[in-house]
Coordinates of N, CA and C in Angstrom, one line a residue:
N414 N -18.1 8.3 13.7 CA -18.2 6.9 13.4 C -19.1 6.7 12.2
V415 N -18.6 5.8 11.3 CA -19.3 5.5 10.1 C -19.9 4.1 10.2
N416 N -21.1 3.9 9.8 CA -21.6 2.6 9.7 C -22.4 2.4 8.4
N417 N -21.7 2.1 7.3 CA -22.4 2.0 6.0 C -21.6 1.0 5.2
G418 N -22.1 0.7 4.1 CA -21.5 -0.3 3.2 C -21.5 -1.7 3.8
T419 N -21.5 -2.7 2.9 CA -21.5 -4.1 3.4 C -20.4 -4.8 2.6
R420 N -19.9 -5.9 3.2 CA -19.0 -6.8 2.6 C -19.6 -8.1 2.6
S421 N -19.9 -8.7 1.5 CA -20.4 -10.0 1.4 C -19.2 -10.9 1.1
S422 N -19.0 -11.9 1.9 CA -17.9 -12.8 1.7 C -18.2 -14.2 2.0
D423 N -17.5 -15.1 1.5 CA -17.6 -16.5 1.8 C -16.3 -17.0 2.5
N424 N -16.3 -18.2 2.9 CA -15.1 -18.7 3.6 C -13.8 -18.6 2.8
N425 N -12.8 -18.2 3.4 CA -11.4 -18.2 2.9 C -11.2 -17.3 1.6
L426 N -12.0 -16.3 1.5 CA -11.7 -15.3 0.4 C -10.6 -14.4 0.8
P427 N -9.7 -14.0 -0.1 CA -8.6 -13.1 0.2 C -9.2 -11.7 0.5
F428 N -8.4 -11.0 1.4 CA -8.8 -9.6 1.7 C -7.5 -8.9 2.2
S429 N -7.6 -7.6 2.3 CA -6.5 -6.8 2.9 C -7.2 -5.5 3.5
W430 N -6.6 -5.1 4.6 CA -6.9 -3.8 5.3 C -5.7 -3.0 5.2
S431 N -5.8 -1.7 5.0 CA -4.7 -0.7 5.1 C -5.2 0.5 5.8
V432 N -4.5 1.1 6.7 CA -4.9 2.3 7.4 C -3.7 3.0 8.0
W433 N -3.7 4.3 8.0 CA -2.8 5.1 8.8 C -3.5 5.4 10.1
F434 N -2.9 5.3 11.3 CA -3.5 5.5 12.5 C -2.5 6.2 13.5
K435 N -3.0 6.9 14.4 CA -2.3 7.5 15.5 C -3.1 7.3 16.8
S436 N -2.7 6.5 17.7 CA -3.4 6.1 18.9 C -3.1 7.1 20.0
R437 N -4.1 7.5 20.7 CA -4.0 8.3 21.9 C -4.4 7.6 23.2
N438 N -4.5 6.3 23.0 CA -5.0 5.4 24.1 C -3.8 5.1 25.1
S439 N -4.0 5.6 26.3 CA -2.9 5.4 27.2 C -3.0 4.1 28.0
S440 N -4.1 3.3 27.8 CA -4.3 2.1 28.5 C -4.1 0.9 27.6
N441 N -4.3 -0.3 28.1 CA -4.2 -1.5 27.2 C -5.6 -1.9 26.7
S442 N -6.6 -1.1 26.8 CA -7.9 -1.5 26.4 C -8.0 -1.5 24.8
Q443 N -9.1 -2.0 24.4 CA -9.3 -2.2 22.9 C -9.5 -0.8 22.3
G444 N -9.0 -0.7 21.0 CA -9.3 0.4 20.2 C -9.7 0.0 18.8
E445 N -11.0 -0.2 18.6 CA -11.5 -0.7 17.4 C -11.3 0.3 16.2
I446 N -10.6 -0.1 15.2 CA -10.3 0.8 14.1 C -11.4 0.7 13.0
A447 N -11.7 -0.5 12.5 CA -12.7 -0.7 11.5 C -13.0 -2.2 11.4
G448 N -14.2 -2.5 10.9 CA -14.5 -3.9 10.7 C -15.8 -4.2 10.1
Y449 N -16.0 -5.3 9.5 CA -17.3 -5.8 8.9 C -17.8 -6.9 9.9
G450 N -19.0 -6.8 10.3 CA -19.6 -7.8 11.1 C -19.5 -7.5 12.6
Q451 N -20.0 -8.5 13.4 CA -19.9 -8.4 14.8 C -19.3 -9.6 15.4
S452 N -20.1 -10.7 15.6 CA -19.5 -11.8 16.3 C -18.6 -12.6 15.4
Q453 N -18.8 -12.6 14.1 CA -17.9 -13.2 13.1 C -17.2 -12.0 12.4
R454 N -16.3 -11.3 13.1 CA -15.9 -10.0 12.6 C -14.6 -10.1 11.8
N455 N -14.5 -9.3 10.7 CA -13.3 -9.1 9.9 C -12.9 -7.7 10.1
G456 N -12.0 -7.4 11.0 CA -11.6 -6.1 11.3 C -10.2 -5.9 11.8
I457 N -9.9 -4.6 12.2 CA -8.5 -4.3 12.7 C -8.7 -3.4 13.9
R458 N -7.8 -3.5 14.8 CA -7.9 -2.8 16.1 C -6.5 -2.7 16.8
I459 N -6.5 -1.9 17.8 CA -5.3 -1.8 18.7 C -5.8 -2.5 20.0
H460 N -5.0 -3.4 20.5 CA -5.3 -4.1 21.8 C -4.0 -4.4 22.4
N461 N -3.9 -4.1 23.7 CA -2.7 -4.4 24.5 C -1.5 -3.7 23.7
N462 N -1.7 -2.6 23.2 CA -0.6 -1.8 22.5 C 0.0 -2.4 21.3
V463 N -0.8 -3.3 20.6 CA -0.3 -3.8 19.3 C -1.5 -3.8 18.3
F464 N -1.1 -3.7 17.0 CA -2.1 -3.7 15.9 C -2.5 -5.2 15.7
R465 N -3.8 -5.4 15.5 CA -4.4 -6.7 15.4 C -5.4 -6.8 14.3
S466 N -5.5 -8.1 13.8 CA -6.5 -8.5 12.9 C -7.5 -9.4 13.7
N467 N -8.8 -9.1 13.7 CA -9.7 -9.9 14.4 C -10.7 -10.6 13.5
Y468 N -10.1 -11.4 12.6 CA -10.9 -12.2 11.7 C -11.0 -13.7 12.2
T469 N -12.1 -14.1 12.7 CA -12.3 -15.4 13.3 C -11.5 -15.6 14.6
S470 N -10.3 -15.1 14.7 CA -9.5 -15.1 15.9 C -8.5 -14.0 15.7
D471 N -8.0 -13.5 16.9 CA -7.0 -12.4 16.8 C -5.7 -12.9 16.3
L472 N -5.1 -12.0 15.5 CA -3.7 -12.2 15.1 C -3.0 -10.9 15.6
A473 N -2.1 -11.0 16.5 CA -1.5 -9.8 17.1 C -0.1 -9.5 16.5
G474 N 0.1 -8.3 16.1 CA 1.4 -7.9 15.6 C 2.4 -7.9 16.7
T475 N 3.7 -7.7 16.4 CA 4.8 -7.8 17.3 C 5.3 -6.4 17.7
T476 N 4.9 -5.4 16.9 CA 5.4 -4.0 17.2 C 4.6 -3.4 18.2
T477 N 5.2 -2.8 19.3 CA 4.5 -2.1 20.3 C 4.1 -0.7 19.7
I478 N 2.9 -0.4 19.8 CA 2.4 0.9 19.3 C 2.5 1.9 20.3
S479 N 3.2 3.0 20.0 CA 3.4 4.1 21.0 C 2.3 5.1 20.7
Q480 N 2.0 5.9 21.7 CA 1.0 6.9 21.6 C 1.5 8.1 20.8
N481 N 0.6 8.7 20.1 CA 0.8 10.0 19.3 C 1.8 9.9 18.2
I482 N 2.0 8.7 17.6 CA 2.9 8.5 16.5 C 2.1 7.9 15.4
W483 N 2.2 8.4 14.2 CA 1.5 7.8 13.0 C 2.2 6.5 12.6
Y484 N 1.3 5.5 12.4 CA 1.8 4.2 11.9 C 0.9 3.8 10.7
H485 N 1.5 3.0 9.8 CA 0.7 2.5 8.7 C 0.6 1.0 9.0
G486 N -0.6 0.5 9.2 CA -0.9 -0.9 9.5 C -1.6 -1.5 8.3
V487 N -1.2 -2.7 8.0 CA -1.8 -3.5 6.9 C -2.0 -5.0 7.4
V488 N -3.1 -5.5 7.0 CA -3.4 -6.9 7.2 C -3.7 -7.5 5.9
T489 N -3.0 -8.6 5.5 CA -3.4 -9.3 4.3 C -3.8 -10.8 4.6
D490 N -4.7 -11.3 3.8 CA -5.0 -12.7 3.9 C -5.2 -13.2 2.5
D491 N -4.4 -14.1 2.0 CA -4.5 -14.7 0.7 C -5.5 -15.8 0.6
G492 N -6.3 -16.1 1.6 CA -7.2 -17.2 1.6 C -6.6 -18.4 2.4
T493 N -5.3 -18.3 2.7 CA -4.7 -19.3 3.5 C -3.9 -18.7 4.7
T494 N -3.1 -17.7 4.3 CA -2.2 -17.1 5.4 C -2.5 -15.7 5.6
R495 N -2.7 -15.3 6.8 CA -2.9 -13.9 7.2 C -1.6 -13.3 7.8
K496 N -1.3 -12.1 7.4 CA -0.1 -11.4 7.8 C -0.3 -10.0 8.2
I497 N 0.5 -9.5 9.1 CA 0.5 -8.1 9.6 C 1.8 -7.4 9.1
Y498 N 1.6 -6.2 8.6 CA 2.7 -5.3 8.2 C 2.5 -4.0 9.0
I499 N 3.7 -3.4 9.5 CA 3.7 -2.1 10.1 C 4.7 -1.3 9.4
N500 N 4.3 -0.1 9.0 CA 5.2 0.8 8.3 C 5.9 0.2 7.1
G501 N 5.2 -0.6 6.3 CA 5.7 -1.1 5.1 C 6.5 -2.4 5.2
V502 N 6.6 -2.9 6.4 CA 7.5 -4.1 6.7 C 6.7 -5.2 7.3
F503 N 6.9 -6.4 6.9 CA 6.3 -7.6 7.6 C 6.6 -7.6 9.0
D504 N 5.6 -7.6 9.9 CA 5.8 -7.5 11.3 C 6.2 -8.8 12.0
G505 N 6.2 -9.9 11.3 CA 6.6 -11.2 11.9 C 5.4 -12.0 12.4
A506 N 4.2 -11.4 12.3 CA 3.0 -12.0 12.7 C 2.2 -12.6 11.6
S507 N 2.0 -13.9 11.6 CA 1.2 -14.6 10.6 C 0.5 -15.8 11.2
D508 N -0.5 -16.2 10.5 CA -1.2 -17.5 11.0 C -2.1 -18.0 9.8
T509 N -2.7 -19.1 10.1 CA -3.7 -19.7 9.1 C -5.0 -19.7 9.9
P510 N -5.8 -18.6 9.7 CA -7.1 -18.6 10.5 C -8.1 -19.6 10.0
A511 N -9.0 -20.0 11.0 CA -10.1 -20.8 10.6 C -11.0 -20.0 9.7
S512 N -11.8 -20.6 8.8 CA -12.7 -19.9 8.0 C -13.9 -19.4 8.8
A513 N -14.4 -18.3 8.3 CA -15.7 -17.7 8.9 C -16.4 -17.0 7.8
A514 N -17.7 -17.3 7.8 CA -18.6 -16.5 6.8 C -18.9 -15.2 7.4
I515 N -18.7 -14.1 6.7 CA -19.1 -12.8 7.0 C -20.0 -12.3 5.9
S516 N -21.2 -12.6 6.0 CA -22.1 -12.3 4.8 C -22.9 -11.1 5.1
S517 N -22.9 -10.1 4.1 CA -23.7 -8.9 4.1 C -23.6 -8.2 5.4
Q518 N -22.5 -8.0 6.0 CA -22.3 -7.3 7.3 C -21.9 -5.8 7.0
S519 N -22.4 -5.0 7.9 CA -22.1 -3.5 7.8 C -20.7 -3.2 8.2
L520 N -20.2 -2.2 7.7 CA -18.9 -1.7 8.1 C -19.0 -0.6 9.2
T521 N -18.2 -0.8 10.2 CA -18.1 0.3 11.2 C -16.7 0.8 11.3
I522 N -16.6 2.1 11.5 CA -15.2 2.7 11.6 C -15.2 3.5 12.9
G523 N -14.1 3.2 13.7 CA -13.8 3.8 14.9 C -14.6 3.3 16.1
V524 N -15.4 2.3 16.0 CA -16.2 1.8 17.1 C -16.6 0.4 16.8
Y525 N -16.6 -0.5 17.8 CA -17.1 -1.8 17.7 C -18.7 -1.7 17.7
P526 N -19.4 -2.5 16.9 CA -20.8 -2.4 16.8 C -21.4 -2.5 18.3
G527 N -22.3 -1.6 18.5 CA -22.9 -1.5 19.9 C -22.1 -0.6 20.8
G528 N -21.0 -0.1 20.4 CA -20.3 0.9 21.2 C -19.4 0.3 22.3
A529 N -19.1 -1.0 22.2 CA -18.4 -1.6 23.3 C -16.9 -1.2 23.4
S530 N -16.3 -0.8 22.2 CA -14.9 -0.4 22.1 C -14.7 0.6 21.0
S531 N -14.2 1.8 21.4 CA -13.9 2.8 20.3 C -12.5 3.1 20.2
F532 N -12.1 3.6 19.1 CA -10.7 4.0 18.8 C -10.5 5.4 19.3
N533 N -9.4 5.6 20.1 CA -9.1 6.9 20.7 C -7.8 7.4 19.9
G534 N -8.0 8.2 18.9 CA -6.9 8.7 18.1 C -7.4 9.2 16.8
E535 N -6.5 9.2 15.8 CA -6.8 9.7 14.4 C -6.6 8.5 13.4
L536 N -7.4 8.6 12.4 CA -7.4 7.6 11.3 C -7.3 8.3 10.0
N537 N -6.6 7.7 9.0 CA -6.5 8.3 7.7 C -6.3 7.2 6.7
E538 N -6.8 7.4 5.5 CA -6.5 6.5 4.3 C -6.9 5.0 4.7
L539 N -8.1 4.8 5.2 CA -8.6 3.5 5.5 C -9.1 2.8 4.3
C540 N -8.6 1.6 4.0 CA -9.0 0.9 2.8 C -9.2 -0.6 3.1
Y541 N -10.2 -1.1 2.3 CA -10.5 -2.6 2.4 C -10.4 -3.1 1.0
F542 N -9.6 -4.1 0.7 CA -9.4 -4.7 -0.6 C -10.0 -6.1 -0.6
D543 N -10.5 -6.6 -1.7 CA -11.0 -7.9 -1.8 C -10.0 -8.9 -2.4
Y544 N -8.7 -8.5 -2.1 CA -7.6 -9.4 -2.5 C -6.4 -9.1 -1.5
A545 N -5.5 -10.0 -1.5 CA -4.3 -9.8 -0.7 C -3.3 -8.9 -1.3
L546 N -3.0 -7.8 -0.7 CA -2.0 -6.9 -1.2 C -0.6 -7.6 -1.3
S547 N 0.2 -7.3 -2.3 CA 1.5 -7.8 -2.4 C 2.5 -6.9 -1.6
E548 N 3.7 -7.4 -1.3 CA 4.6 -6.6 -0.5 C 4.9 -5.3 -1.3
S549 N 5.0 -5.3 -2.6 CA 5.3 -4.1 -3.4 C 4.2 -3.1 -3.3
Q550 N 2.9 -3.6 -3.3 CA 1.8 -2.7 -3.1 C 1.7 -2.1 -1.7
I551 N 2.1 -2.9 -0.7 CA 2.2 -2.4 0.7 C 3.2 -1.3 0.7
T552 N 4.4 -1.5 0.1 CA 5.5 -0.5 0.1 C 5.0 0.8 -0.6
T553 N 4.2 0.6 -1.7 CA 3.6 1.8 -2.4 C 2.7 2.5 -1.5
L554 N 1.8 1.8 -0.8 CA 0.9 2.5 0.1 C 1.6 3.2 1.2
Y555 N 2.7 2.6 1.7 CA 3.4 3.3 2.8 C 4.0 4.6 2.3
G556 N 4.5 4.6 1.1 CA 5.1 5.8 0.5 C 6.6 6.0 0.8
D557 N 7.0 7.2 0.6 CA 8.4 7.6 0.9 C 8.5 9.0 1.3
S558 N 9.7 9.4 1.7 CA 9.9 10.8 2.2 C 9.8 11.8 1.1
T559 N 10.0 11.4 -0.2 CA 9.9 12.4 -1.3 C 8.4 12.6 -1.7
N560 N 7.6 11.5 -1.9 CA 6.3 11.6 -2.4 C 5.2 11.6 -1.3
G561 N 5.5 11.3 -0.1 CA 4.5 11.1 0.9 C 3.9 9.7 0.9
I562 N 2.7 9.6 1.5 CA 2.0 8.3 1.5 C 1.5 8.0 0.1
G563 N 1.3 6.7 -0.2 CA 0.8 6.3 -1.5 C -0.7 6.4 -1.6
N564 N -1.1 6.5 -2.8 CA -2.5 6.7 -3.2 C -3.1 5.3 -3.5
P565 N -4.0 4.8 -2.7 CA -4.6 3.5 -2.9 C -5.4 3.4 -4.2
M566 N -5.9 4.6 -4.7 CA -6.7 4.6 -5.9 C -5.8 4.5 -7.2
A567 N -4.4 4.6 -7.0 CA -3.5 4.4 -8.1 C -3.0 3.0 -8.2
L568 N -3.4 2.1 -7.4 CA -3.1 0.7 -7.5 C -3.8 0.1 -8.7
P569 N -3.3 -0.9 -9.3 CA -4.0 -1.6 -10.5 C -5.4 -2.0 -10.1
S570 N -5.6 -2.6 -9.0 CA -6.9 -3.0 -8.5 C -7.2 -2.1 -7.2
T571 N -8.1 -1.2 -7.4 CA -8.5 -0.3 -6.3 C -9.2 -1.0 -5.2
P572 N -9.2 -0.4 -4.0 CA -10.0 -0.9 -2.9 C -11.5 -1.0 -3.1
I573 N -12.2 -1.9 -2.5 CA -13.7 -1.9 -2.6 C -14.3 -0.9 -1.6
A574 N -13.5 -0.5 -0.6 CA -14.0 0.6 0.3 C -12.8 1.4 0.6
Y575 N -13.0 2.8 0.5 CA -11.9 3.7 0.7 C -12.4 4.9 1.4
Y576 N -11.8 5.3 2.6 CA -12.2 6.4 3.4 C -11.0 7.2 3.7
P577 N -10.8 8.4 3.0 CA -9.6 9.2 3.2 C -9.6 9.8 4.6
L578 N -10.8 10.0 5.2 CA -11.0 10.5 6.6 C -10.3 11.7 7.0
G579 N -9.0 11.8 7.0 CA -8.2 12.9 7.5 C -7.9 14.0 6.5
E580 N -8.5 13.9 5.3 CA -8.1 14.9 4.3 C -9.1 16.0 4.2

């Protein structure tokens, strides 16, 4: 578990999360992947077998996450609309979340602050961006069968937090 770095944000600033994950959780309990903050949390997790963004309120993806399979999950928020992508494709889940200040909060990876919920599985290429990724950038990060997964450090605007984790 990592607990370092901070994200200082104001209401309605754009952001994106990108992560490769493989869940080993056989139940419907929470699996906290990463996030900034605690009660006003900007994070990503697996809950009830779907990928979720838990920024001010939960946005649940529509793809059922199977155990022991690698997935690429992305959450984007352009300051108005939040969206979920799985394996390079828009998952059909979007909303307009209420604003929430998340000021100078620590980043946790693999566990909810205080240990209430941890991720059971593997994580790789975890990134946090201070802008909303475009669909072409998401496709680049997902990669292809020839070149493998995309390198977030090769994007024109690199992430503000990057953890290769599995390398």
